[in-house]
Amino acid sequence: MSTSPSPAVPVLNIANVLTVVRILLVPFFVWFLLLDDARGGLFRWLAILTFVVAIYTDKLDGDLARSRGLITDFGKIADPIADKLLIGSALVLLSVLGELWWWVTVVILVRELGITLLRFAVIRYGVMPASRGGKLKTVVQTLAIFLFLLPLEALGTWAWLVGAAVMGAAVVITLVTGADYVVQAIRLRARSRA
């Protein structure tokens, strides 16, 4: 009894469309945050709303891709890039506005850029999808950025301390998962050569 091969998943599907929407939301987020200029006014709240919507598309596109079998190589590559664009722009802008230490932004961005370059370097051996640790890293970074986007000074010292603690956890998880991706890349290369 022969089995026919399963049909290829089209690149143009709802999960990938949501990933592209997330990429397109980044300039609006940046624009709103720059217009606010650390004043905590309407544009700040529009930036927060745009960030939340963009992050929700990340969860939604992942859920849809898994539940409907819409996982594609494009999605495996574009999804983490969309996350990095959103998170990277948020970190840089928060540092430019003087609301986040530059060393935090530099550490996270260097790790993100390094892992993205590593993914492209090993793509001929296979695609490295996001790991559970990588997903946890994204969740914690997102929460930390969300807390820093809130007008923390108006909310009081406790809010700033919570935000700083979550951002510290994000930095630690970012570094640990970065090391894990390096190990994955080495194993992927070794397996393909064997």
JSON list of C-alpha atoms in Angstrom, two decimals:
[
{"chain": "A", "resi": 1, "resn": "MET", "atom": "CA", "xyz": [0.00, 0.00, 0.00]},
{"chain": "A", "resi": 2, "resn": "SER", "atom": "CA", "xyz": [1.61, 3.26, -1.10]},
{"chain": "A", "resi": 3, "resn": "THR", "atom": "CA", "xyz": [1.13, 6.50, 0.71]},
{"chain": "A", "resi": 4, "resn": "SER", "atom": "CA", "xyz": [1.07, 9.77, -1.14]},
{"chain": "A", "resi": 5, "resn": "PRO", "atom": "CA", "xyz": [3.36, 12.50, 0.13]},
{"chain": "A", "resi": 6, "resn": "SER", "atom": "CA", "xyz": [1.72, 15.16, 2.23]},
{"chain": "A", "resi": 7, "resn": "PRO", "atom": "CA", "xyz": [1.10, 18.41, 0.36]},
{"chain": "A", "resi": 8, "resn": "ALA", "atom": "CA", "xyz": [3.65, 21.18, 0.87]},
{"chain": "A", "resi": 9, "resn": "VAL", "atom": "CA", "xyz": [2.64, 23.93, 3.26]},
{"chain": "A", "resi": 10, "resn": "PRO", "atom": "CA", "xyz": [2.17, 27.19, 1.30]},
{"chain": "A", "resi": 11, "resn": "VAL", "atom": "CA", "xyz": [4.42, 30.04, 2.38]},
{"chain": "A", "resi": 12, "resn": "LEU", "atom": "CA", "xyz": [1.48, 32.43, 2.11]},
{"chain": "A", "resi": 13, "resn": "ASN", "atom": "CA", "xyz": [-0.53, 31.30, 5.12]},
{"chain": "A", "resi": 14, "resn": "ILE", "atom": "CA", "xyz": [-2.14, 33.05, 8.12]},
{"chain": "A", "resi": 15, "resn": "ALA", "atom": "CA", "xyz": [0.79, 32.34, 10.46]},
{"chain": "A", "resi": 16, "resn": "ASN", "atom": "CA", "xyz": [3.34, 33.87, 8.09]},
{"chain": "A", "resi": 17, "resn": "VAL", "atom": "CA", "xyz": [1.02, 36.81, 7.34]},
{"chain": "A", "resi": 18, "resn": "LEU", "atom": "CA", "xyz": [0.85, 37.56, 11.08]},
{"chain": "A", "resi": 19, "resn": "THR", "atom": "CA", "xyz": [4.65, 37.43, 11.25]},
{"chain": "A", "resi": 20, "resn": "VAL", "atom": "CA", "xyz": [4.86, 39.99, 8.44]},
{"chain": "A", "resi": 21, "resn": "VAL", "atom": "CA", "xyz": [2.23, 42.15, 10.20]},
{"chain": "A", "resi": 22, "resn": "ARG", "atom": "CA", "xyz": [4.45, 42.12, 13.31]},
{"chain": "A", "resi": 23, "resn": "ILE", "atom": "CA", "xyz": [7.37, 43.35, 11.22]},
{"chain": "A", "resi": 24, "resn": "LEU", "atom": "CA", "xyz": [5.18, 46.11, 9.75]},
{"chain": "A", "resi": 25, "resn": "LEU", "atom": "CA", "xyz": [4.06, 47.22, 13.24]},
{"chain": "A", "resi": 26, "resn": "VAL", "atom": "CA", "xyz": [7.65, 47.95, 14.31]},
{"chain": "A", "resi": 27, "resn": "PRO", "atom": "CA", "xyz": [7.94, 51.34, 12.52]},
{"chain": "A", "resi": 28, "resn": "PHE", "atom": "CA", "xyz": [4.65, 52.48, 14.10]},
{"chain": "A", "resi": 29, "resn": "PHE", "atom": "CA", "xyz": [5.89, 51.43, 17.55]},
{"chain": "A", "resi": 30, "resn": "VAL", "atom": "CA", "xyz": [9.16, 53.34, 16.99]},
{"chain": "A", "resi": 31, "resn": "TRP", "atom": "CA", "xyz": [7.33, 56.41, 15.70]},
{"chain": "A", "resi": 32, "resn": "PHE", "atom": "CA", "xyz": [4.91, 56.55, 18.64]},
{"chain": "A", "resi": 33, "resn": "LEU", "atom": "CA", "xyz": [7.70, 56.11, 21.20]},
{"chain": "A", "resi": 34, "resn": "LEU", "atom": "CA", "xyz": [9.83, 58.83, 19.60]},
{"chain": "A", "resi": 35, "resn": "LEU", "atom": "CA", "xyz": [6.87, 61.21, 19.39]},
{"chain": "A", "resi": 36, "resn": "ASP", "atom": "CA", "xyz": [6.27, 60.73, 23.12]},
{"chain": "A", "resi": 37, "resn": "ASP", "atom": "CA", "xyz": [9.92, 61.53, 23.95]},
{"chain": "A", "resi": 38, "resn": "ALA", "atom": "CA", "xyz": [9.74, 60.03, 27.48]},
{"chain": "A", "resi": 39, "resn": "ARG", "atom": "CA", "xyz": [6.79, 62.21, 28.53]},
{"chain": "A", "resi": 40, "resn": "GLY", "atom": "CA", "xyz": [4.40, 59.32, 29.31]},
{"chain": "A", "resi": 41, "resn": "GLY", "atom": "CA", "xyz": [1.56, 60.84, 27.31]},
{"chain": "A", "resi": 42, "resn": "LEU", "atom": "CA", "xyz": [-0.83, 59.62, 24.62]},
{"chain": "A", "resi": 43, "resn": "PHE", "atom": "CA", "xyz": [1.92, 58.58, 22.20]},
{"chain": "A", "resi": 44, "resn": "ARG", "atom": "CA", "xyz": [3.57, 56.50, 24.93]},
{"chain": "A", "resi": 45, "resn": "TRP", "atom": "CA", "xyz": [0.34, 54.60, 25.44]},
{"chain": "A", "resi": 46, "resn": "LEU", "atom": "CA", "xyz": [-0.05, 54.17, 21.67]},
{"chain": "A", "resi": 47, "resn": "ALA", "atom": "CA", "xyz": [3.49, 52.74, 21.60]},
{"chain": "A", "resi": 48, "resn": "ILE", "atom": "CA", "xyz": [2.59, 50.35, 24.44]},
{"chain": "A", "resi": 49, "resn": "LEU", "atom": "CA", "xyz": [-0.60, 49.30, 22.64]},
{"chain": "A", "resi": 50, "resn": "THR", "atom": "CA", "xyz": [1.32, 48.71, 19.39]},
{"chain": "A", "resi": 51, "resn": "PHE", "atom": "CA", "xyz": [3.93, 46.67, 21.28]},
{"chain": "A", "resi": 52, "resn": "VAL", "atom": "CA", "xyz": [1.23, 44.55, 22.95]},
{"chain": "A", "resi": 53, "resn": "VAL", "atom": "CA", "xyz": [-0.57, 43.92, 19.64]},
{"chain": "A", "resi": 54, "resn": "ALA", "atom": "CA", "xyz": [2.71, 42.98, 17.95]},
{"chain": "A", "resi": 55, "resn": "ILE", "atom": "CA", "xyz": [3.61, 40.59, 20.77]},
{"chain": "A", "resi": 56, "resn": "TYR", "atom": "CA", "xyz": [0.15, 39.04, 20.61]},
{"chain": "A", "resi": 57, "resn": "THR", "atom": "CA", "xyz": [0.66, 38.33, 16.90]},
{"chain": "A", "resi": 58, "resn": "ASP", "atom": "CA", "xyz": [3.79, 36.41, 17.93]},
{"chain": "A", "resi": 59, "resn": "LYS", "atom": "CA", "xyz": [1.77, 34.11, 20.19]},
{"chain": "A", "resi": 60, "resn": "LEU", "atom": "CA", "xyz": [-1.10, 33.84, 17.71]},
{"chain": "A", "resi": 61, "resn": "ASP", "atom": "CA", "xyz": [1.06, 33.01, 14.68]},
{"chain": "A", "resi": 62, "resn": "GLY", "atom": "CA", "xyz": [2.89, 30.32, 16.66]},
{"chain": "A", "resi": 63, "resn": "ASP", "atom": "CA", "xyz": [-0.36, 28.78, 17.91]},
{"chain": "A", "resi": 64, "resn": "LEU", "atom": "CA", "xyz": [-1.88, 28.80, 14.42]},
{"chain": "A", "resi": 65, "resn": "ALA", "atom": "CA", "xyz": [1.25, 27.37, 12.79]},
{"chain": "A", "resi": 66, "resn": "ARG", "atom": "CA", "xyz": [1.35, 24.45, 15.22]},
{"chain": "A", "resi": 67, "resn": "SER", "atom": "CA", "xyz": [-2.39, 23.72, 15.37]},
{"chain": "A", "resi": 68, "resn": "ARG", "atom": "CA", "xyz": [-2.98, 23.94, 11.60]},
{"chain": "A", "resi": 69, "resn": "GLY", "atom": "CA", "xyz": [0.31, 22.42, 10.44]},
{"chain": "A", "resi": 70, "resn": "LEU", "atom": "CA", "xyz": [1.44, 25.70, 8.87]},
{"chain": "A", "resi": 71, "resn": "ILE", "atom": "CA", "xyz": [5.11, 25.49, 9.89]},
{"chain": "A", "resi": 72, "resn": "THR", "atom": "CA", "xyz": [7.37, 26.59, 7.05]},
{"chain": "A", "resi": 73, "resn": "ASP", "atom": "CA", "xyz": [11.08, 27.31, 6.72]},
{"chain": "A", "resi": 74, "resn": "PHE", "atom": "CA", "xyz": [10.12, 30.94, 6.01]},
{"chain": "A", "resi": 75, "resn": "GLY", "atom": "CA", "xyz": [8.25, 31.08, 9.33]},
{"chain": "A", "resi": 76, "resn": "LYS", "atom": "CA", "xyz": [11.13, 29.46, 11.22]},
{"chain": "A", "resi": 77, "resn": "ILE", "atom": "CA", "xyz": [13.44, 32.20, 9.96]},
{"chain": "A", "resi": 78, "resn": "ALA", "atom": "CA", "xyz": [11.07, 35.21, 9.74]},
{"chain": "A", "resi": 79, "resn": "ASP", "atom": "CA", "xyz": [9.44, 34.72, 13.16]},
{"chain": "A", "resi": 80, "resn": "PRO", "atom": "CA", "xyz": [12.65, 35.15, 15.20]},
{"chain": "A", "resi": 81, "resn": "ILE", "atom": "CA", "xyz": [13.71, 38.04, 12.94]},
{"chain": "A", "resi": 82, "resn": "ALA", "atom": "CA", "xyz": [10.37, 39.78, 13.59]},
{"chain": "A", "resi": 83, "resn": "ASP", "atom": "CA", "xyz": [10.87, 39.27, 17.34]},
{"chain": "A", "resi": 84, "resn": "LYS", "atom": "CA", "xyz": [14.39, 40.68, 17.17]},
{"chain": "A", "resi": 85, "resn": "LEU", "atom": "CA", "xyz": [13.24, 43.75, 15.22]},
{"chain": "A", "resi": 86, "resn": "LEU", "atom": "CA", "xyz": [10.54, 44.55, 17.76]},
{"chain": "A", "resi": 87, "resn": "ILE", "atom": "CA", "xyz": [12.58, 43.80, 20.85]},
{"chain": "A", "resi": 88, "resn": "GLY", "atom": "CA", "xyz": [15.74, 45.38, 19.47]},
{"chain": "A", "resi": 89, "resn": "SER", "atom": "CA", "xyz": [14.00, 48.62, 18.54]},
{"chain": "A", "resi": 90, "resn": "ALA", "atom": "CA", "xyz": [12.34, 48.78, 21.96]},
{"chain": "A", "resi": 91, "resn": "LEU", "atom": "CA", "xyz": [15.65, 48.27, 23.80]},
{"chain": "A", "resi": 92, "resn": "VAL", "atom": "CA", "xyz": [17.51, 50.84, 21.70]},
{"chain": "A", "resi": 93, "resn": "LEU", "atom": "CA", "xyz": [14.77, 53.45, 22.06]},
{"chain": "A", "resi": 94, "resn": "LEU", "atom": "CA", "xyz": [14.48, 52.92, 25.81]},
{"chain": "A", "resi": 95, "resn": "SER", "atom": "CA", "xyz": [18.24, 53.45, 26.08]},
{"chain": "A", "resi": 96, "resn": "VAL", "atom": "CA", "xyz": [18.16, 56.50, 23.79]},
{"chain": "A", "resi": 97, "resn": "LEU", "atom": "CA", "xyz": [15.41, 57.96, 26.00]},
{"chain": "A", "resi": 98, "resn": "GLY", "atom": "CA", "xyz": [17.58, 57.32, 29.07]},
{"chain": "A", "resi": 99, "resn": "GLU", "atom": "CA", "xyz": [15.16, 54.80, 30.58]},
{"chain": "A", "resi": 100, "resn": "LEU", "atom": "CA", "xyz": [17.28, 51.65, 30.23]},
{"chain": "A", "resi": 101, "resn": "TRP", "atom": "CA", "xyz": [20.97, 51.11, 30.80]},
{"chain": "A", "resi": 102, "resn": "TRP", "atom": "CA", "xyz": [22.93, 50.89, 27.54]},
{"chain": "A", "resi": 103, "resn": "TRP", "atom": "CA", "xyz": [24.91, 47.86, 28.71]},
{"chain": "A", "resi": 104, "resn": "VAL", "atom": "CA", "xyz": [21.66, 45.84, 28.92]},
{"chain": "A", "resi": 105, "resn": "THR", "atom": "CA", "xyz": [20.75, 46.82, 25.36]},
{"chain": "A", "resi": 106, "resn": "VAL", "atom": "CA", "xyz": [24.24, 46.03, 24.07]},
{"chain": "A", "resi": 107, "resn": "VAL", "atom": "CA", "xyz": [24.43, 42.61, 25.77]},
{"chain": "A", "resi": 108, "resn": "ILE", "atom": "CA", "xyz": [21.01, 41.54, 24.49]},
{"chain": "A", "resi": 109, "resn": "LEU", "atom": "CA", "xyz": [21.51, 42.89, 20.97]},
{"chain": "A", "resi": 110, "resn": "VAL", "atom": "CA", "xyz": [24.98, 41.37, 20.58]},
{"chain": "A", "resi": 111, "resn": "ARG", "atom": "CA", "xyz": [23.58, 37.98, 21.62]},
{"chain": "A", "resi": 112, "resn": "GLU", "atom": "CA", "xyz": [20.59, 38.34, 19.28]},
{"chain": "A", "resi": 113, "resn": "LEU", "atom": "CA", "xyz": [22.72, 39.41, 16.31]},
{"chain": "A", "resi": 114, "resn": "GLY", "atom": "CA", "xyz": [25.24, 36.67, 17.03]},
{"chain": "A", "resi": 115, "resn": "ILE", "atom": "CA", "xyz": [22.59, 33.94, 17.14]},
{"chain": "A", "resi": 116, "resn": "THR", "atom": "CA", "xyz": [20.90, 35.27, 13.98]},
{"chain": "A", "resi": 117, "resn": "LEU", "atom": "CA", "xyz": [24.24, 35.17, 12.13]},
{"chain": "A", "resi": 118, "resn": "LEU", "atom": "CA", "xyz": [24.87, 31.69, 13.55]},
{"chain": "A", "resi": 119, "resn": "ARG", "atom": "CA", "xyz": [21.48, 30.50, 12.22]},
{"chain": "A", "resi": 120, "resn": "PHE", "atom": "CA", "xyz": [22.39, 31.74, 8.75]},
{"chain": "A", "resi": 121, "resn": "ALA", "atom": "CA", "xyz": [25.88, 30.21, 8.98]},
{"chain": "A", "resi": 122, "resn": "VAL", "atom": "CA", "xyz": [24.49, 26.73, 9.67]},
{"chain": "A", "resi": 123, "resn": "ILE", "atom": "CA", "xyz": [21.39, 26.94, 7.43]},
{"chain": "A", "resi": 124, "resn": "ARG", "atom": "CA", "xyz": [23.04, 24.70, 4.83]},
{"chain": "A", "resi": 125, "resn": "TYR", "atom": "CA", "xyz": [23.09, 21.95, 7.49]},
{"chain": "A", "resi": 126, "resn": "GLY", "atom": "CA", "xyz": [19.48, 22.57, 8.57]},
{"chain": "A", "resi": 127, "resn": "VAL", "atom": "CA", "xyz": [17.17, 25.16, 10.14]},
{"chain": "A", "resi": 128, "resn": "MET", "atom": "CA", "xyz": [17.59, 25.80, 13.87]},
{"chain": "A", "resi": 129, "resn": "PRO", "atom": "CA", "xyz": [14.07, 26.45, 15.18]},
{"chain": "A", "resi": 130, "resn": "ALA", "atom": "CA", "xyz": [13.48, 28.42, 18.36]},
{"chain": "A", "resi": 131, "resn": "SER", "atom": "CA", "xyz": [14.11, 26.27, 21.43]},
{"chain": "A", "resi": 132, "resn": "ARG", "atom": "CA", "xyz": [12.00, 26.24, 24.60]},
{"chain": "A", "resi": 133, "resn": "GLY", "atom": "CA", "xyz": [14.70, 28.30, 26.27]},
{"chain": "A", "resi": 134, "resn": "GLY", "atom": "CA", "xyz": [14.61, 30.75, 23.37]},
{"chain": "A", "resi": 135, "resn": "LYS", "atom": "CA", "xyz": [10.85, 31.06, 23.74]},
{"chain": "A", "resi": 136, "resn": "LEU", "atom": "CA", "xyz": [11.22, 31.65, 27.50]},
{"chain": "A", "resi": 137, "resn": "LYS", "atom": "CA", "xyz": [13.85, 34.28, 26.75]},
{"chain": "A", "resi": 138, "resn": "THR", "atom": "CA", "xyz": [11.44, 36.05, 24.39]},
{"chain": "A", "resi": 139, "resn": "VAL", "atom": "CA", "xyz": [8.63, 35.98, 26.99]},
{"chain": "A", "resi": 140, "resn": "VAL", "atom": "CA", "xyz": [10.84, 37.38, 29.78]},
{"chain": "A", "resi": 141, "resn": "GLN", "atom": "CA", "xyz": [12.39, 40.02, 27.51]},
{"chain": "A", "resi": 142, "resn": "THR", "atom": "CA", "xyz": [8.92, 41.02, 26.36]},
{"chain": "A", "resi": 143, "resn": "LEU", "atom": "CA", "xyz": [7.62, 41.32, 29.91]},
{"chain": "A", "resi": 144, "resn": "ALA", "atom": "CA", "xyz": [10.68, 43.34, 30.95]},
{"chain": "A", "resi": 145, "resn": "ILE", "atom": "CA", "xyz": [10.30, 45.71, 28.00]},
{"chain": "A", "resi": 146, "resn": "PHE", "atom": "CA", "xyz": [6.57, 46.08, 28.65]},
{"chain": "A", "resi": 147, "resn": "LEU", "atom": "CA", "xyz": [7.33, 47.05, 32.27]},
{"chain": "A", "resi": 148, "resn": "PHE", "atom": "CA", "xyz": [9.96, 49.57, 31.12]},
{"chain": "A", "resi": 149, "resn": "LEU", "atom": "CA", "xyz": [7.55, 51.03, 28.57]},
{"chain": "A", "resi": 150, "resn": "LEU", "atom": "CA", "xyz": [5.09, 51.84, 31.35]},
{"chain": "A", "resi": 151, "resn": "PRO", "atom": "CA", "xyz": [5.60, 55.28, 32.91]},
{"chain": "A", "resi": 152, "resn": "LEU", "atom": "CA", "xyz": [7.45, 53.73, 35.88]},
{"chain": "A", "resi": 153, "resn": "GLU", "atom": "CA", "xyz": [8.25, 57.02, 37.58]},
{"chain": "A", "resi": 154, "resn": "ALA", "atom": "CA", "xyz": [4.55, 57.77, 37.87]},
{"chain": "A", "resi": 155, "resn": "LEU", "atom": "CA", "xyz": [3.87, 54.26, 39.22]},
{"chain": "A", "resi": 156, "resn": "GLY", "atom": "CA", "xyz": [6.45, 54.54, 42.01]},
{"chain": "A", "resi": 157, "resn": "THR", "atom": "CA", "xyz": [9.72, 52.95, 43.11]},
{"chain": "A", "resi": 158, "resn": "TRP", "atom": "CA", "xyz": [8.24, 49.45, 43.52]},
{"chain": "A", "resi": 159, "resn": "ALA", "atom": "CA", "xyz": [7.26, 49.38, 39.83]},
{"chain": "A", "resi": 160, "resn": "TRP", "atom": "CA", "xyz": [10.78, 50.37, 38.77]},
{"chain": "A", "resi": 161, "resn": "LEU", "atom": "CA", "xyz": [12.31, 47.69, 41.04]},
{"chain": "A", "resi": 162, "resn": "VAL", "atom": "CA", "xyz": [10.03, 45.01, 39.57]},
{"chain": "A", "resi": 163, "resn": "GLY", "atom": "CA", "xyz": [10.93, 46.14, 36.05]},
{"chain": "A", "resi": 164, "resn": "ALA", "atom": "CA", "xyz": [14.65, 46.11, 36.86]},
{"chain": "A", "resi": 165, "resn": "ALA", "atom": "CA", "xyz": [14.43, 42.62, 38.40]},
{"chain": "A", "resi": 166, "resn": "VAL", "atom": "CA", "xyz": [12.61, 41.21, 35.37]},
{"chain": "A", "resi": 167, "resn": "MET", "atom": "CA", "xyz": [15.10, 42.89, 33.02]},
{"chain": "A", "resi": 168, "resn": "GLY", "atom": "CA", "xyz": [17.95, 41.33, 35.03]},
{"chain": "A", "resi": 169, "resn": "ALA", "atom": "CA", "xyz": [16.34, 37.91, 34.62]},
{"chain": "A", "resi": 170, "resn": "ALA", "atom": "CA", "xyz": [15.95, 38.59, 30.89]},
{"chain": "A", "resi": 171, "resn": "VAL", "atom": "CA", "xyz": [19.68, 39.31, 30.55]},
{"chain": "A", "resi": 172, "resn": "VAL", "atom": "CA", "xyz": [20.63, 36.09, 32.36]},
{"chain": "A", "resi": 173, "resn": "ILE", "atom": "CA", "xyz": [18.24, 33.95, 30.30]},
{"chain": "A", "resi": 174, "resn": "THR", "atom": "CA", "xyz": [19.42, 35.67, 27.11]},
{"chain": "A", "resi": 175, "resn": "LEU", "atom": "CA", "xyz": [23.04, 34.73, 27.81]},
{"chain": "A", "resi": 176, "resn": "VAL", "atom": "CA", "xyz": [22.28, 31.13, 28.87]},
{"chain": "A", "resi": 177, "resn": "THR", "atom": "CA", "xyz": [20.08, 30.44, 25.83]},
{"chain": "A", "resi": 178, "resn": "GLY", "atom": "CA", "xyz": [22.69, 32.03, 23.56]},
{"chain": "A", "resi": 179, "resn": "ALA", "atom": "CA", "xyz": [25.23, 29.48, 24.78]},
{"chain": "A", "resi": 180, "resn": "ASP", "atom": "CA", "xyz": [22.66, 26.71, 24.19]},
{"chain": "A", "resi": 181, "resn": "TYR", "atom": "CA", "xyz": [22.16, 27.79, 20.56]},
{"chain": "A", "resi": 182, "resn": "VAL", "atom": "CA", "xyz": [25.92, 27.65, 19.99]},
{"chain": "A", "resi": 183, "resn": "VAL", "atom": "CA", "xyz": [25.91, 24.04, 21.25]},
{"chain": "A", "resi": 184, "resn": "GLN", "atom": "CA", "xyz": [22.91, 23.24, 18.98]},
{"chain": "A", "resi": 185, "resn": "ALA", "atom": "CA", "xyz": [24.71, 24.69, 15.96]},
{"chain": "A", "resi": 186, "resn": "ILE", "atom": "CA", "xyz": [27.82, 22.61, 16.66]},
{"chain": "A", "resi": 187, "resn": "ARG", "atom": "CA", "xyz": [25.71, 19.44, 16.96]},
{"chain": "A", "resi": 188, "resn": "LEU", "atom": "CA", "xyz": [23.72, 20.25, 13.81]},
{"chain": "A", "resi": 189, "resn": "ARG", "atom": "CA", "xyz": [26.93, 20.72, 11.82]},
{"chain": "A", "resi": 190, "resn": "ALA", "atom": "CA", "xyz": [28.46, 17.54, 13.23]},
{"chain": "A", "resi": 191, "resn": "ARG", "atom": "CA", "xyz": [25.31, 15.49, 12.42]},
{"chain": "A", "resi": 192, "resn": "SER", "atom": "CA", "xyz": [25.18, 16.71, 8.84]},
{"chain": "A", "resi": 193, "resn": "ARG", "atom": "CA", "xyz": [28.83, 15.89, 8.29]},
{"chain": "A", "resi": 194, "resn": "ALA", "atom": "CA", "xyz": [28.54, 12.39, 9.78]}
]
